[in-house]
XYZ file of C-alpha atoms in Angstrom:
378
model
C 209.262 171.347 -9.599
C 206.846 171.694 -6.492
C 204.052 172.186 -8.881
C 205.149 169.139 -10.887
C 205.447 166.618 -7.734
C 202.036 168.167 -6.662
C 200.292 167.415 -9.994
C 201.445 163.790 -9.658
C 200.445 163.234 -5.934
C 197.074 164.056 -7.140
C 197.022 162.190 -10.351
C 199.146 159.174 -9.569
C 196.623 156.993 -6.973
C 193.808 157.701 -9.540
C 195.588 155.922 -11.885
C 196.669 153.230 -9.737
C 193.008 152.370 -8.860
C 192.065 152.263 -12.469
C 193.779 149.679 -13.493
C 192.438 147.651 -16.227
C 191.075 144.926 -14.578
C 188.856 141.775 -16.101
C 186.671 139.530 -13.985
C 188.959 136.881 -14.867
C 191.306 138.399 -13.322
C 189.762 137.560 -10.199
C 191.557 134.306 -8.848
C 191.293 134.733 -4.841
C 188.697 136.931 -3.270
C 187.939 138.298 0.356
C 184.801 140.042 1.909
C 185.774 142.546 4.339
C 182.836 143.288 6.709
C 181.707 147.054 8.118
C 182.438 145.649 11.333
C 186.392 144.612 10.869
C 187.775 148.280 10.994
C 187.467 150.881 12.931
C 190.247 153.478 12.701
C 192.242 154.238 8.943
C 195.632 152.111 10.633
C 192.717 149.304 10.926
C 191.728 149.374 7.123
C 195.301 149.448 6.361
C 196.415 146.527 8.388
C 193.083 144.888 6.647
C 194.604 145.504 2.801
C 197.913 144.780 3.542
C 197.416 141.443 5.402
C 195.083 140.487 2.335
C 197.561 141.082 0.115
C 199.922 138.896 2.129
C 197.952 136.103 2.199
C 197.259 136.041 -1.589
C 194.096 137.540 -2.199
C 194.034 139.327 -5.056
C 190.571 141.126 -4.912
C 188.729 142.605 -2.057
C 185.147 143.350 -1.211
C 185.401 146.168 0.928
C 181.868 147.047 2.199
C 180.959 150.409 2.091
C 177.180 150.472 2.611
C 175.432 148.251 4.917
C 171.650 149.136 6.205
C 171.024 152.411 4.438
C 173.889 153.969 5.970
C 177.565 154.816 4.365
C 180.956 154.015 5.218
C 182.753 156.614 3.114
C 182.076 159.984 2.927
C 178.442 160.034 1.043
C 176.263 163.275 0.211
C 173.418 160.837 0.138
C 173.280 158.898 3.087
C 174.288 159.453 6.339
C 177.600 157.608 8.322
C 177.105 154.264 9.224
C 175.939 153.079 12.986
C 179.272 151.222 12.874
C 180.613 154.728 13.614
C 178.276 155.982 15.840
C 176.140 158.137 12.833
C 179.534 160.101 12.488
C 182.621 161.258 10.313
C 185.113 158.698 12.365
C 187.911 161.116 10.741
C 188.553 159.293 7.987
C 187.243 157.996 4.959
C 187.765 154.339 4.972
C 187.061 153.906 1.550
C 189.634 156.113 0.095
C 191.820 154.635 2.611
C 191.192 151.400 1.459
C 191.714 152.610 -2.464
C 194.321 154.435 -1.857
C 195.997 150.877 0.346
C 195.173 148.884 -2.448
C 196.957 150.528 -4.826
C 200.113 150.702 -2.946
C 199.885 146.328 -2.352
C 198.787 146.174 -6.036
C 195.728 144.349 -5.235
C 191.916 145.337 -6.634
C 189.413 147.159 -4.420
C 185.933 146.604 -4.646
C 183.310 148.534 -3.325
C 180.714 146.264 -1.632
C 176.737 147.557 -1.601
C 174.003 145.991 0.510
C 171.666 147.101 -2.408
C 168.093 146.874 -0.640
C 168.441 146.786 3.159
C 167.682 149.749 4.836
C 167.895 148.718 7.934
C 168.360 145.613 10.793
C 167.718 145.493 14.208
C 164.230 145.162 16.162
C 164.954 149.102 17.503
C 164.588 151.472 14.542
C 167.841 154.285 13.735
C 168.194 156.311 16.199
C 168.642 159.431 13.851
C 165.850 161.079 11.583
C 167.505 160.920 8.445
C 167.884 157.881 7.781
C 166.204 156.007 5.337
C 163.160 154.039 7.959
C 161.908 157.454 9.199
C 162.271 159.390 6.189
C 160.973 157.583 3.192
C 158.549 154.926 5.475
C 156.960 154.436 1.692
C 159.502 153.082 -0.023
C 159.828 150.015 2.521
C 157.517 146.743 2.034
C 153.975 146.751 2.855
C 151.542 143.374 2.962
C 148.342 143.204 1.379
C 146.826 144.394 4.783
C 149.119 147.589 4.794
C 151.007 145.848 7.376
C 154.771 147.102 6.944
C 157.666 144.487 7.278
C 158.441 144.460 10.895
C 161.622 145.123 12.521
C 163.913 142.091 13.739
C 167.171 140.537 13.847
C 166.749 140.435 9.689
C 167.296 143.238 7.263
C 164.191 145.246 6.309
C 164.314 146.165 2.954
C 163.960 148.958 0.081
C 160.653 148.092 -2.702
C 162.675 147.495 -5.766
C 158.735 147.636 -7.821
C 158.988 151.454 -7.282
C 161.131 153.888 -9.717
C 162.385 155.914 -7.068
C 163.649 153.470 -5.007
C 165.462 152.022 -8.456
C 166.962 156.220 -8.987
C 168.063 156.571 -5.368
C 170.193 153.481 -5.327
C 171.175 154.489 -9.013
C 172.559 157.793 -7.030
C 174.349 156.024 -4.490
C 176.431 153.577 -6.991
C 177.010 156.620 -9.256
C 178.282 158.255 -6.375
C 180.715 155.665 -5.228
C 181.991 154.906 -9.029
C 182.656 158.710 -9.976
C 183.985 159.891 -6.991
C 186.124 157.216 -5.807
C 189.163 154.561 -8.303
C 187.736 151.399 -6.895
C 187.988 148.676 -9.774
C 184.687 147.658 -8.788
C 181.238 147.609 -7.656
C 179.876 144.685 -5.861
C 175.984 144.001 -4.928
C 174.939 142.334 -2.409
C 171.228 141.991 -1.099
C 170.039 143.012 -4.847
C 166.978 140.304 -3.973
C 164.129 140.064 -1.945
C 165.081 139.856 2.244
C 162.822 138.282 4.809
C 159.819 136.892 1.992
C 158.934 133.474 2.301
C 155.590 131.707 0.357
C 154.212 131.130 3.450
C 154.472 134.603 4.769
C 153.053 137.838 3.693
C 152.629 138.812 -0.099
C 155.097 141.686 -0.355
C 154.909 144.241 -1.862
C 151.485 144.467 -1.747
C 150.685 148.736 -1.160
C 148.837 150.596 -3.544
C 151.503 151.486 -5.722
C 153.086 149.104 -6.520
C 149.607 147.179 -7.391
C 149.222 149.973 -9.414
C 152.152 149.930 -11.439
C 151.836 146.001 -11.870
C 148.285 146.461 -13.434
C 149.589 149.030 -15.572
C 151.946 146.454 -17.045
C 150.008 143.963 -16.758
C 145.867 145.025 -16.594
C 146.108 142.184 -13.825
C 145.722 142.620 -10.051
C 147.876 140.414 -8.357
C 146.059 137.546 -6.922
C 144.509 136.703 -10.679
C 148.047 135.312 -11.617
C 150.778 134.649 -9.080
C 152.899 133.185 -11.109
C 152.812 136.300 -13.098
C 153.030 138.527 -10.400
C 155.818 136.684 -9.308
C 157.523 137.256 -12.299
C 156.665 140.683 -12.761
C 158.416 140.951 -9.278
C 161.270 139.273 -10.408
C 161.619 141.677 -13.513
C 161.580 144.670 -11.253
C 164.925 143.190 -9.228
C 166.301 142.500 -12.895
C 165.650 146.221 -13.910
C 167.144 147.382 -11.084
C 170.577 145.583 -12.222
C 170.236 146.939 -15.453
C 169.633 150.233 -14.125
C 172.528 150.363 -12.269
C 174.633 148.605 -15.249
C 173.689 151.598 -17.043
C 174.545 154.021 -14.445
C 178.066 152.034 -13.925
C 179.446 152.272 -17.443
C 178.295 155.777 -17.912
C 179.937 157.177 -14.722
C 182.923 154.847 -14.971
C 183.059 152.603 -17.810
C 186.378 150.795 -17.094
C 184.369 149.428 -13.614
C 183.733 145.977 -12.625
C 179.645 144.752 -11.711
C 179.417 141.948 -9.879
C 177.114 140.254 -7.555
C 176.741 138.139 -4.652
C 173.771 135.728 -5.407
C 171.486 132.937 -4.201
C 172.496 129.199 -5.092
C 170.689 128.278 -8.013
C 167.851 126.133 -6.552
C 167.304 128.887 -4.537
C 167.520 132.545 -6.242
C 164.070 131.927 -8.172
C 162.267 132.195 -3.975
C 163.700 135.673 -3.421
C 163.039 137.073 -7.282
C 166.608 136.794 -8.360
C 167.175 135.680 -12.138
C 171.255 135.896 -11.941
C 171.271 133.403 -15.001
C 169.582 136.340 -17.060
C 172.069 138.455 -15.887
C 174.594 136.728 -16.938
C 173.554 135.571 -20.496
C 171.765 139.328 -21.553
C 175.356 141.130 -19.844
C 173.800 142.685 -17.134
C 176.899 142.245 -14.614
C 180.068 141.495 -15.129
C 179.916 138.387 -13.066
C 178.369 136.920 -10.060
C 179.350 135.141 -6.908
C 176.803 132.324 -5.955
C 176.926 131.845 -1.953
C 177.413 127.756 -1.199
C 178.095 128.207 2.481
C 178.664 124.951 4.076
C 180.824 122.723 5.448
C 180.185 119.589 3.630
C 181.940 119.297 1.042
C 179.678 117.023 -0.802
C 176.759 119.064 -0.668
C 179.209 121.930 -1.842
C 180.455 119.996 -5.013
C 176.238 119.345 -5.136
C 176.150 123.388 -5.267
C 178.610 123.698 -8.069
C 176.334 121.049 -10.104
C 173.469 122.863 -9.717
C 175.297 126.196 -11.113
C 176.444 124.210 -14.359
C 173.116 123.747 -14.499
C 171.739 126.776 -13.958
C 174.372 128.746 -16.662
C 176.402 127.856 -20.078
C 178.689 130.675 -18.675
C 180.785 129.362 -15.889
C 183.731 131.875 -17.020
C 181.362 134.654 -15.623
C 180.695 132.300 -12.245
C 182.777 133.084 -8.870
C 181.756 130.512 -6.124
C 181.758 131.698 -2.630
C 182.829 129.546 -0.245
C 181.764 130.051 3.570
C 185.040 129.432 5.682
C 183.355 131.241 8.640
C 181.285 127.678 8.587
C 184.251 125.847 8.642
C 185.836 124.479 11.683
C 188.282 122.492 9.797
C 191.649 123.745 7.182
C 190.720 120.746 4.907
C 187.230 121.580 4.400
C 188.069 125.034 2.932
C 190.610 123.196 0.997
C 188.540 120.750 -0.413
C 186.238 123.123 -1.429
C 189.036 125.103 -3.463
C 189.817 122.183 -4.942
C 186.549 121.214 -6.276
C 185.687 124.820 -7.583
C 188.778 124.497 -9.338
C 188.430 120.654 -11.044
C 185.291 121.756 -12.343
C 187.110 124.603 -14.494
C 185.778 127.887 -12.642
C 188.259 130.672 -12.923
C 188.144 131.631 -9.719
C 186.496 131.797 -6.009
C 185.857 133.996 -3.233
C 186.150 133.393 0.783
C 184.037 134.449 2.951
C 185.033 136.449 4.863
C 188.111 138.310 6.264
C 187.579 137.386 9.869
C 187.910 133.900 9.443
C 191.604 134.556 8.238
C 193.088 137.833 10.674
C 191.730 138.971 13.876
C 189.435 142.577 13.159
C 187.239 144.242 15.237
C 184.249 142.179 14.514
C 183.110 140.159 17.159
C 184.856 136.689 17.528
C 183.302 134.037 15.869
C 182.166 130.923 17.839
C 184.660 128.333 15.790
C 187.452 131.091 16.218
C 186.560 131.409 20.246
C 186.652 127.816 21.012
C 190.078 127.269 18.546
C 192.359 130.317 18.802
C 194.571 129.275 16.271
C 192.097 128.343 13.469
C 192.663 131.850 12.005
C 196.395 131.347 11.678
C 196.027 127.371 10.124
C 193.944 128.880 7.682
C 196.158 131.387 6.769
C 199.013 129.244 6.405
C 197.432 126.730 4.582
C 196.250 129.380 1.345
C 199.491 130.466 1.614
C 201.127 127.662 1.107
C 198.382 124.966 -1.059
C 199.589 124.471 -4.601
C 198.791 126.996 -6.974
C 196.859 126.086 -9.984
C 198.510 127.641 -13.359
């Protein structure tokens, strides 16, 4: 009998977090940030109180700046944790919460940064010291420069494409999340106006092998040809996903649609060739009229709205109604579902207060009170 009960205390949460899940299934999401939890009764407090207040799927962000937040062979611990093993794993805390509430865990990737901050890591292993290559360079050699923005991976080069492969086939085999969320799968900190990244010898290289073209004898190809490399990339990990866990969920957090073709992201092709299970289009702002504007320009954009999960930015929002309206418009124009952004603006964490929460204490708790209690939609 002790052998029996032990079998099923290691089978039993598996099975929990593989639960057949469908991205319609997702009604009601929440982003929880690497900053919200520090300690395992932290992420616990986190699932349960999303459960509580209705949400149905969570983002739970295990990988922020080319460091981990669960226990990775790959990477090393997150600066959120001071380069160490806190003493927990927080996600297998958070998978293992999840199943007991009975809502979906997903784990959230910051695909390309590799780091943020305008003083590089502080330990030798990480990504900005020990692969300097795979980072952006201009067409002077110049590499991206540290500031208060993420630096980023070079999604042009293959190995960069394999190493990030390794890291969602590590969180997808090893751990019963229901899905895997990307985030940051574009180009970070590239304007027209700025430098032409990535512009090293490489990845020049492998662009005239496609193409027989340097770069500067057709942008608009090269900008393409850019854009292809962040699409390969998704497929890449698509592939990687189904084959390590099949039953798993790929979704992304995306650019608005007048905006994704600036940083090389072609979500609508990912969408219509199957590439992701569905994406999340960011309209963060607190007018509602330039938000319904944002869900106009997504119609537009896609004939697949069932695969389209509009984000809504209630940390923008110093008013209940506004995140209300918003619901409400996502909802009349027949999307199946939404997500809010993010966790903080609903429950106190251990990110740093926001300025709408600090100057209106009980914003949090109006918020809260209002999903809880706002007509359903059947």
């Amino acid at each position: 009998m002790k052998r029996l009960l032990s079998l099923l205390f290691l089978v039993v949460p598996a099975a929990c977090g593989f639960l057949p899940q469908r991205s319609s299934d997702v009604k009601q999401a929440v982003w929880v940030n690497r900053w919200d939890f520090k300690t395992e009764s932290d992420v616990r407090t986190i699932v349960r109180n999303c459960a509580r207040a209705g949400f149905d799927t969570i983002f739970f962000q295990v990988r922020g700046q080319g460091t981990a937040l669960y226990a990775s062979e790959i990477e090393p611990w997150s600066q959120e944790f001071g380069y160490r093993y806190p003493g927990f794993d927080p996600l297998d805390v958070a998978c293992d919460e999840a199943s007991k509430q009975g809502v979906a865990l997903h784990a959230w990737v910051n695909m390309l940064p590799a780091w943020k901050g305008e003083k590089p890591p502080a330990i030798n292993n990480q990504l900005y010291h020990s692969k300097p290559g795979w980072f952006l360079y201009d067409q002077n050699g110049k590499r991206q420069p540290l500031s208060e923005h993420y630096v980023i991976l070079n999604p042009c080069l293959p190995e960069v494409r394999k190493y990030l492969n390794r890291i969602c086939e590590e969180i997808v085999s090893r751990y019963p999340v229901q899905g895997l969320h990307m985030d940051y799968i574009r180009f970070v900190g590239v304007t027209d106006a700025g430098p032409d990244y990535p512009r090293d010898a490489r990845t020049v290289a492998l662009y005239k092998k496609d193409t027989g073209l340097e770069p500067q004898e057709d942008i608009e190809r090269w900008n393409q040809w850019k854009t292809d490399q962040v699409t390969r990339l998704v497929s890449d990990v698509r592939e990687t996903v189904k084959r390590a866990a099949p039953r798993t969920l790929l979704t992304a957090a995306v650019f608005k649609a007048k905006n994704a073709p600036g940083v090389y992201q072609d979500w609508p092709t990912w969408i219509a060739k199957g590439k992701v299970d569905a994406v999340f289009p960011m309209l963060y702002t607190g007018d509602s009229s330039e938000f319904r504007q944002y869900l106009g320009d997504v119609t537009e954009a896609t004939q697949q709205k069932d695969k389209v999960f509009p984000i809504i930015g209630v940390y923008k929002q110093a008013k209940v109604q506004q995140t209300l309206d918003q619901i409400a418009s996502v909802e009349s124009m027949g999307f199946p579902g939404y997500g809010l952004y993010a966790y903080s603006s609903f429950f106190r964490s251990k990110a740093p207060v926001d300025s709408l929460e600090a100057k209106d204490p009980d914003l949090r708790v109006r918020r809260r009170e209002a999903l809880v209690t706002r007509p359903q939609n059947n």
